[in-house]
Short mmCIF file of N, CA and C in Angstrom, two decimals:
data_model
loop_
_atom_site.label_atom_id
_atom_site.label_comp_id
_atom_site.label_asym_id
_atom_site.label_seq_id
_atom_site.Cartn_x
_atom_site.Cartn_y
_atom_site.Cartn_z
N UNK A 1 -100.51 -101.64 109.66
CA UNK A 1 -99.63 -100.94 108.75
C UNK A 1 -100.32 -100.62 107.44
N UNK A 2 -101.00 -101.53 106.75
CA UNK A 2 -102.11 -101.37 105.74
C UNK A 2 -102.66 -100.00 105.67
N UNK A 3 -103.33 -99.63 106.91
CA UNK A 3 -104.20 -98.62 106.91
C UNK A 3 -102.96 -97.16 106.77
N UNK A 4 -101.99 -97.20 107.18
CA UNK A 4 -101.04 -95.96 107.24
C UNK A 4 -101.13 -95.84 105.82
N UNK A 5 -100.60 -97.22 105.05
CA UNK A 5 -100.19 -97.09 103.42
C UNK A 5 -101.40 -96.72 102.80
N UNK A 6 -102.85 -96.68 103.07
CA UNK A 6 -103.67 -96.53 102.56
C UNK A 6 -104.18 -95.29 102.67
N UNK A 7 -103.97 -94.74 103.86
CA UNK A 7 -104.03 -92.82 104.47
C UNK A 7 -103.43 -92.60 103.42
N UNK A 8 -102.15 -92.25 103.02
CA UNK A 8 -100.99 -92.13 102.31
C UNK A 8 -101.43 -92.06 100.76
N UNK A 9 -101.76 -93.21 100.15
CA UNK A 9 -102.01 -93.24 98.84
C UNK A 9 -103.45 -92.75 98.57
N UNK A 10 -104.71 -92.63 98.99
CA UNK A 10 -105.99 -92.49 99.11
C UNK A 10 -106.11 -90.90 98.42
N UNK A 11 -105.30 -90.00 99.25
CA UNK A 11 -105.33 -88.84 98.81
C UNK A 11 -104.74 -88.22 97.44
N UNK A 12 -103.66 -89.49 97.30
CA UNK A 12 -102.96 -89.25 95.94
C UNK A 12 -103.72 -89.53 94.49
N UNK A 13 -104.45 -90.42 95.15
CA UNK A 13 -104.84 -91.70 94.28
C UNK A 13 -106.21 -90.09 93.56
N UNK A 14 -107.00 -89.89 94.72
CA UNK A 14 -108.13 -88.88 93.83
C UNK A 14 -107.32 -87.90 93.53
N UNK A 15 -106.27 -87.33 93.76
CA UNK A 15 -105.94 -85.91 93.42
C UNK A 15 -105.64 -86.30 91.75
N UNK A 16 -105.27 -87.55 91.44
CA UNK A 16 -104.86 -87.70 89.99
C UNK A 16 -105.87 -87.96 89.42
N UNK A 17 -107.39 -88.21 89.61
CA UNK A 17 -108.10 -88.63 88.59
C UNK A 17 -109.38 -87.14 88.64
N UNK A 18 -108.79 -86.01 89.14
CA UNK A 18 -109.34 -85.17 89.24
C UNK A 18 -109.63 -83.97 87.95
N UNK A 19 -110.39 -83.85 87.21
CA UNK A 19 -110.98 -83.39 86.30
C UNK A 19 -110.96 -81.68 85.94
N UNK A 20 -110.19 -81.04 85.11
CA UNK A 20 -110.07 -79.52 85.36
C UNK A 20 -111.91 -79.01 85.18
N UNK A 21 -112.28 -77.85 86.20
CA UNK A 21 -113.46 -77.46 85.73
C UNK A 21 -113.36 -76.20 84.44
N UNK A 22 -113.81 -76.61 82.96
CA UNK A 22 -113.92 -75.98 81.76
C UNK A 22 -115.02 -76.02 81.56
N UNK A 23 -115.85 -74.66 81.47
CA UNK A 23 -117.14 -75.04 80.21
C UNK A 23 -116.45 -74.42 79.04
N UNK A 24 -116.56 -75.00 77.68
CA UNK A 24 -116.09 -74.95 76.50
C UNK A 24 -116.89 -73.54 75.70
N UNK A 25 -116.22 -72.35 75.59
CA UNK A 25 -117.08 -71.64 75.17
C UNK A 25 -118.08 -71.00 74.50
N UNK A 26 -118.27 -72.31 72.97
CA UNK A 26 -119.26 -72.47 72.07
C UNK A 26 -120.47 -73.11 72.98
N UNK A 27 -120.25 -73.20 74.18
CA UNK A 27 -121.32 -74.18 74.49
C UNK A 27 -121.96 -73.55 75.94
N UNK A 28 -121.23 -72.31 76.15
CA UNK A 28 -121.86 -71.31 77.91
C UNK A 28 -122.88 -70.50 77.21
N UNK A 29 -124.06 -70.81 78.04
CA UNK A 29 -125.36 -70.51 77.20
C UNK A 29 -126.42 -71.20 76.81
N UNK A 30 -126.27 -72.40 76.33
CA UNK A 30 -126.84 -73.56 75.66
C UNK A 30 -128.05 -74.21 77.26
N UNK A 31 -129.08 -74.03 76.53
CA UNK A 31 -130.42 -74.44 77.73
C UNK A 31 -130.71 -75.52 77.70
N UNK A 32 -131.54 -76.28 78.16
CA UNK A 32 -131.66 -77.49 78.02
C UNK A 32 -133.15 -77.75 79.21
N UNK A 33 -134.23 -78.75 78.56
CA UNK A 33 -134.98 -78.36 79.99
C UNK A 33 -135.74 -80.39 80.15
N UNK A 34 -135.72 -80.83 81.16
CA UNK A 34 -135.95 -82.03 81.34
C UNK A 34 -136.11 -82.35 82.21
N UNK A 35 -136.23 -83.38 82.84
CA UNK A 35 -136.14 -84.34 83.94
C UNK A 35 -134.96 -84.57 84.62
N UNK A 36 -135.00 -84.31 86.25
CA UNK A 36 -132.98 -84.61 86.66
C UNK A 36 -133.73 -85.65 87.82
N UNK A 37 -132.95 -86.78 88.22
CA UNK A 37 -132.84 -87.58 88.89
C UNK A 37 -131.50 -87.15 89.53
N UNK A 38 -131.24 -88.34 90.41
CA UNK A 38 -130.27 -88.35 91.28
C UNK A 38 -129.49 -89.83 91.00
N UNK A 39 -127.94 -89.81 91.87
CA UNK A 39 -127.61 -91.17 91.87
C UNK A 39 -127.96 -92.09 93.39
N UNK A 40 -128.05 -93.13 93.06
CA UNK A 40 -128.72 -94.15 94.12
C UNK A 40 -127.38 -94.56 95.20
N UNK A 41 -127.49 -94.28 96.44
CA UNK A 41 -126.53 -94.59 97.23
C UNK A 41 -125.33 -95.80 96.90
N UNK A 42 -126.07 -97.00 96.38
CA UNK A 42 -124.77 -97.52 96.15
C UNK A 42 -123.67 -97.39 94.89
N UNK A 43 -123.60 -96.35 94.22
CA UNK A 43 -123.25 -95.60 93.48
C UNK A 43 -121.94 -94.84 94.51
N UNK A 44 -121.78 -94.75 95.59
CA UNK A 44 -120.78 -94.22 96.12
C UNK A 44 -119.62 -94.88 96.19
N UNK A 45 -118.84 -93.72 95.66
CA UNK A 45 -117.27 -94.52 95.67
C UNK A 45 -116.51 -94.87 94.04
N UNK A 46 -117.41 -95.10 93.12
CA UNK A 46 -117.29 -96.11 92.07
C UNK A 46 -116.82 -94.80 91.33
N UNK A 47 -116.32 -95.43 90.14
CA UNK A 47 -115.29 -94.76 89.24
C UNK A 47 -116.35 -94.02 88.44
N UNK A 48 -116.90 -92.91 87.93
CA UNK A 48 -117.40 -92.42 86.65
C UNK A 48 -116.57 -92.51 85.43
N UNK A 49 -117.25 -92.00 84.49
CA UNK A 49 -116.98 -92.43 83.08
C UNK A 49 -115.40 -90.94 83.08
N UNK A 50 -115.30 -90.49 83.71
CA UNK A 50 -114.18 -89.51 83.85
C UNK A 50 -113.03 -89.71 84.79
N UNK A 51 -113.21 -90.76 85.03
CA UNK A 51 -112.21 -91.54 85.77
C UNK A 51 -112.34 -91.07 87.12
N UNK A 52 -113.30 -90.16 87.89
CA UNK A 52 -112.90 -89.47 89.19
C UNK A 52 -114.23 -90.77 89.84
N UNK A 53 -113.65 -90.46 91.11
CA UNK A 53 -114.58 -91.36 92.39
C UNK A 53 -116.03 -90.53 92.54
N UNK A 54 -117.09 -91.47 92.44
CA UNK A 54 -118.67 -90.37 92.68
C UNK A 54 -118.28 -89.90 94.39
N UNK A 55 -118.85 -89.42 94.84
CA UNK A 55 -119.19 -88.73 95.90
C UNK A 55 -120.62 -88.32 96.26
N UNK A 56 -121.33 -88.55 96.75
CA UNK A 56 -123.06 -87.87 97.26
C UNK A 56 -122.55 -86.61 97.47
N UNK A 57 -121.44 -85.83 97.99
CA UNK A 57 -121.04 -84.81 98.65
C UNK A 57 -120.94 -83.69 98.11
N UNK A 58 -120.46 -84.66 96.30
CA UNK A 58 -120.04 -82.95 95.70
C UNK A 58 -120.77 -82.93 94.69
N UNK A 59 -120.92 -81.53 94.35
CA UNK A 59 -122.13 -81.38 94.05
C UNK A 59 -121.39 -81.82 92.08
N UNK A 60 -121.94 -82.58 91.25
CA UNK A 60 -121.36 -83.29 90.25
C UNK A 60 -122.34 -84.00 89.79
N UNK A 61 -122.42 -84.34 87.98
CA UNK A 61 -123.48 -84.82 87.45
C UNK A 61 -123.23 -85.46 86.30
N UNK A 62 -124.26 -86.42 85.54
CA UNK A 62 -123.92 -86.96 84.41
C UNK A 62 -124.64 -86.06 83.53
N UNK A 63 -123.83 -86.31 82.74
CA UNK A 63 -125.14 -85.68 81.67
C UNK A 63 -124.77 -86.77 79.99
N UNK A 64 -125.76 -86.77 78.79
CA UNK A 64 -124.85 -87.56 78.00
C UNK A 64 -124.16 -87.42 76.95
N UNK A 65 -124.04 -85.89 76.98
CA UNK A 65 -123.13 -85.36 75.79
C UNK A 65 -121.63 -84.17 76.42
N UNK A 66 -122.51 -83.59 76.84
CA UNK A 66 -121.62 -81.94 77.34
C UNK A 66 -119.91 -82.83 78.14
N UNK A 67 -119.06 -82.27 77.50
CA UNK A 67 -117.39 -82.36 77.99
C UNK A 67 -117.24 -82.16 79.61
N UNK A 68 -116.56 -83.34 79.83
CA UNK A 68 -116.10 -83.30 80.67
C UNK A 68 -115.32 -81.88 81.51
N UNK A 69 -115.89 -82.01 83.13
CA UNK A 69 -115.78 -80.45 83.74
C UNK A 69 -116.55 -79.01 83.35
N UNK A 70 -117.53 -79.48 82.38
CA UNK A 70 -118.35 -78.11 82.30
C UNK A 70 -119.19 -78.23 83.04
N UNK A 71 -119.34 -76.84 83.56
CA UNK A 71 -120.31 -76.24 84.87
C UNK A 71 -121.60 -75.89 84.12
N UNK A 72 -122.63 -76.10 84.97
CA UNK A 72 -124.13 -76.28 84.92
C UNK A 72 -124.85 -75.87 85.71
N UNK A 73 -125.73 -74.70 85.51
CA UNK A 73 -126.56 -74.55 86.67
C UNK A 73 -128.20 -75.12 86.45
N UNK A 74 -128.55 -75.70 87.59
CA UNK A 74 -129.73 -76.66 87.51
C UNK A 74 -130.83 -76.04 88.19
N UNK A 75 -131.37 -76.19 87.56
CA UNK A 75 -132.68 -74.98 88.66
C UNK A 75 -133.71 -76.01 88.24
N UNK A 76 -134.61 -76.36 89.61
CA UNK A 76 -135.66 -76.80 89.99
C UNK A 76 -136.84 -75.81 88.97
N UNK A 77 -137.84 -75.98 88.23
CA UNK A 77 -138.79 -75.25 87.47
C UNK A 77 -139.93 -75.16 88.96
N UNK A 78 -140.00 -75.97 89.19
CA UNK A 78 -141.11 -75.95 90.77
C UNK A 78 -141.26 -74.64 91.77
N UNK A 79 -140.07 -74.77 92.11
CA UNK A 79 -139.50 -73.86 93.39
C UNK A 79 -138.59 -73.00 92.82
N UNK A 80 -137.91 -72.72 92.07
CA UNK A 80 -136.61 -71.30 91.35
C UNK A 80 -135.26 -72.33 92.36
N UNK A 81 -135.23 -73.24 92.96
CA UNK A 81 -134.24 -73.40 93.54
C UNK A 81 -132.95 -73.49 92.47
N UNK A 82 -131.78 -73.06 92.70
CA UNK A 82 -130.83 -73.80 91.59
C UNK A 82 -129.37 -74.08 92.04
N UNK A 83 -128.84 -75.12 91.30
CA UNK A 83 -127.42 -75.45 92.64
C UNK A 83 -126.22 -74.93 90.83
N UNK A 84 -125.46 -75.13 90.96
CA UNK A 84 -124.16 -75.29 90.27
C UNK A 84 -123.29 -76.96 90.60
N UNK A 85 -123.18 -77.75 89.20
CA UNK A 85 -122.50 -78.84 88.87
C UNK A 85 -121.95 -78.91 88.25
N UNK A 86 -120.72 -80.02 88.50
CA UNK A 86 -119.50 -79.77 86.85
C UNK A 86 -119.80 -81.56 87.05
N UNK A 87 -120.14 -81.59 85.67
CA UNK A 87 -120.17 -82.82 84.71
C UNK A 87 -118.67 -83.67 84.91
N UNK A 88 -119.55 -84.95 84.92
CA UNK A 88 -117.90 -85.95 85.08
C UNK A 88 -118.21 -87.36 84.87
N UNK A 89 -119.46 -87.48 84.35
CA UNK A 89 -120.31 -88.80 84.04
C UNK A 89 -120.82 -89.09 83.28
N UNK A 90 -121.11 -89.95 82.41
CA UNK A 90 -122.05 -90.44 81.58
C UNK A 90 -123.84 -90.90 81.94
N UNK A 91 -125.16 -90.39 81.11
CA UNK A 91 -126.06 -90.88 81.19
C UNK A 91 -127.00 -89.49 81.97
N UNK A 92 -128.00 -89.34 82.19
CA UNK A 92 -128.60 -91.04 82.35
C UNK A 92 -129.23 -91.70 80.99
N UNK A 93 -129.44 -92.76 81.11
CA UNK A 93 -129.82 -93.69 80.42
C UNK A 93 -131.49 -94.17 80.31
N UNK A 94 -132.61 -93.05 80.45
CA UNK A 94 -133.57 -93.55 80.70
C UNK A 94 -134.12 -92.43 80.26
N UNK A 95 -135.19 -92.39 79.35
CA UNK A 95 -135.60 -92.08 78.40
C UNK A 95 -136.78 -90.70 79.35
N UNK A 96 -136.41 -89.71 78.81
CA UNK A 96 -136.90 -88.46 79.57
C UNK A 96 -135.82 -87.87 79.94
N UNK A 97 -135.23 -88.39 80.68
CA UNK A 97 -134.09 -87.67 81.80
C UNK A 97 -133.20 -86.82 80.89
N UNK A 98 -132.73 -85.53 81.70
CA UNK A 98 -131.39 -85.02 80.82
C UNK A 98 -130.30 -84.94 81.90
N UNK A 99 -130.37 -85.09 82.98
CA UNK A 99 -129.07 -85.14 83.92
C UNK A 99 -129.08 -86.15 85.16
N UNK A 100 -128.91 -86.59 85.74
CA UNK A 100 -128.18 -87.25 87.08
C UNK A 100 -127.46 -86.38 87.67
N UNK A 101 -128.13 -86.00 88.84
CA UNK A 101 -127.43 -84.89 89.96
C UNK A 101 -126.91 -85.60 91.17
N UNK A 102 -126.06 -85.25 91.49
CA UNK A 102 -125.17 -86.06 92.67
C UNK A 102 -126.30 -86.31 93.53
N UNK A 103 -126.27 -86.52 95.22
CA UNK A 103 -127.30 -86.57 96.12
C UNK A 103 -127.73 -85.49 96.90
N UNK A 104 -126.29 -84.82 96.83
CA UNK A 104 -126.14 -83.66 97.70
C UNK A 104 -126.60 -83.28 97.12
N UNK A 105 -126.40 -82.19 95.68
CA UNK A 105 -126.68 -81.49 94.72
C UNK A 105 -128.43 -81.68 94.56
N UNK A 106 -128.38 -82.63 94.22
CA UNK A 106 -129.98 -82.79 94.21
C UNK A 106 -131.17 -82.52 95.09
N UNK A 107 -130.40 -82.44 96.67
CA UNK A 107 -131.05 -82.35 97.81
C UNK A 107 -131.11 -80.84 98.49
N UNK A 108 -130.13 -79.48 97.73
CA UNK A 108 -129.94 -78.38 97.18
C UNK A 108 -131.72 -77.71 97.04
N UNK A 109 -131.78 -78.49 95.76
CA UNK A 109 -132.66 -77.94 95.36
C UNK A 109 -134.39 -78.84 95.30
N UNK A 110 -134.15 -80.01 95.89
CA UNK A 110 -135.55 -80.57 95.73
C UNK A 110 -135.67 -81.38 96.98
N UNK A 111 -136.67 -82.17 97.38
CA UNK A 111 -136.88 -82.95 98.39
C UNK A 111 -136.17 -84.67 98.33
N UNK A 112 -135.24 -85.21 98.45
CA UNK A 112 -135.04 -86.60 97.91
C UNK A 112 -135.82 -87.63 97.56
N UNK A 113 -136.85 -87.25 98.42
CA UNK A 113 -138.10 -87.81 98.41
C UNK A 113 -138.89 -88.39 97.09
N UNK A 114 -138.69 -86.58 96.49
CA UNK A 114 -139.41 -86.60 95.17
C UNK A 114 -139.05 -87.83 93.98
N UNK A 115 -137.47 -87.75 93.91
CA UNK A 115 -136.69 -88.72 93.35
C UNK A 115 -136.57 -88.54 91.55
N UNK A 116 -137.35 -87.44 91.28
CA UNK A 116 -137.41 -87.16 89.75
C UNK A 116 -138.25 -85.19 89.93
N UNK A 117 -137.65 -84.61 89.78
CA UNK A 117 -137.84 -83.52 88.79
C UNK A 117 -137.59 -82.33 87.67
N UNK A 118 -138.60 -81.43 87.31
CA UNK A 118 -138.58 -81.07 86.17
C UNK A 118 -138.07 -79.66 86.39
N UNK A 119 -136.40 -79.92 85.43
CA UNK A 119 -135.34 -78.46 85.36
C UNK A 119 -134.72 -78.12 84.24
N UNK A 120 -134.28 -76.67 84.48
CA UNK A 120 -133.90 -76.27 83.32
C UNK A 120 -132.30 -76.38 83.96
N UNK A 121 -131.24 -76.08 82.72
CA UNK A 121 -130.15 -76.51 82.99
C UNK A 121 -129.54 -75.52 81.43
N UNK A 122 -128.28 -74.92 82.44
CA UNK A 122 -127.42 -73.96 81.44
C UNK A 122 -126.48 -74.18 81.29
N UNK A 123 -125.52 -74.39 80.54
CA UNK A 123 -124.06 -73.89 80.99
C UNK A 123 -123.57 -72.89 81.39
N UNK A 124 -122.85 -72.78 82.38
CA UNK A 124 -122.22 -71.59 82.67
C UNK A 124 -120.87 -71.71 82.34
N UNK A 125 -120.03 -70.41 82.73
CA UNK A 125 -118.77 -70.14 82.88
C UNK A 125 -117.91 -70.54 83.97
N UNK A 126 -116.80 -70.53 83.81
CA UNK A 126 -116.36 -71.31 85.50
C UNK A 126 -116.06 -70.15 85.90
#
């Protein structure tokens, strides 16, 4: 019976901590160029600093200033690859870096392998 009540509330439970996507319009435009990592598998599931559940799946990122739900496009400097992310996290926290890209997102545009590279990053419009 557990598991019915848990089907049930599971879906409710993320639809409420779900984040509108806004980029703020003093700020669509604004470049930025650094280091993006990724988050580490056991990172799945856990609450971000925006109250929503991480996911590897969707494509979503920290960054440690830009408002919550602004969209970002991340382009690999290597390869031109570039994905689109909306911010919902805090950090990273390690001196170089300017974003944390989901797994998926990250795997978009680089090899997982690599585990660190060097991108430019915009805001966009939603």
């Amino acid at each position: 019976m557990k598991y019915v009540w848990l089907g049930m509330v599971s879906p409710l439970m993320s639809a409420c901590s779900s984040i509108p996507t806004h980029s703020p319009a003093h700020l669509v435009g604004q470049l930025e160029t650094g280091k993006a990592s990724y988050y580490a598998m056991k990172y799945q599931f856990r609450t971000t600093a925006s109250g929503e559940r991480y996911s590897h799946f969707d494509d979503t990122a920290a960054h440690k200033t830009l408002p919550f739900g602004t969209l970002v496009r991340v382009t690999n400097l290597a390869n031109g690859e570039s994905v689109v992310v909306k911010i919902n996290d805090r950090g990273p926290f390690i001196k170089g870096r300017i974003i944390d890209l989901s797994r998926s997102a990250f795997d978009e545009i680089a090899d997982l392998d690599v585990g660190i590279i060097d991108v430019k990053m915009q805001v966009i419009t939603d």
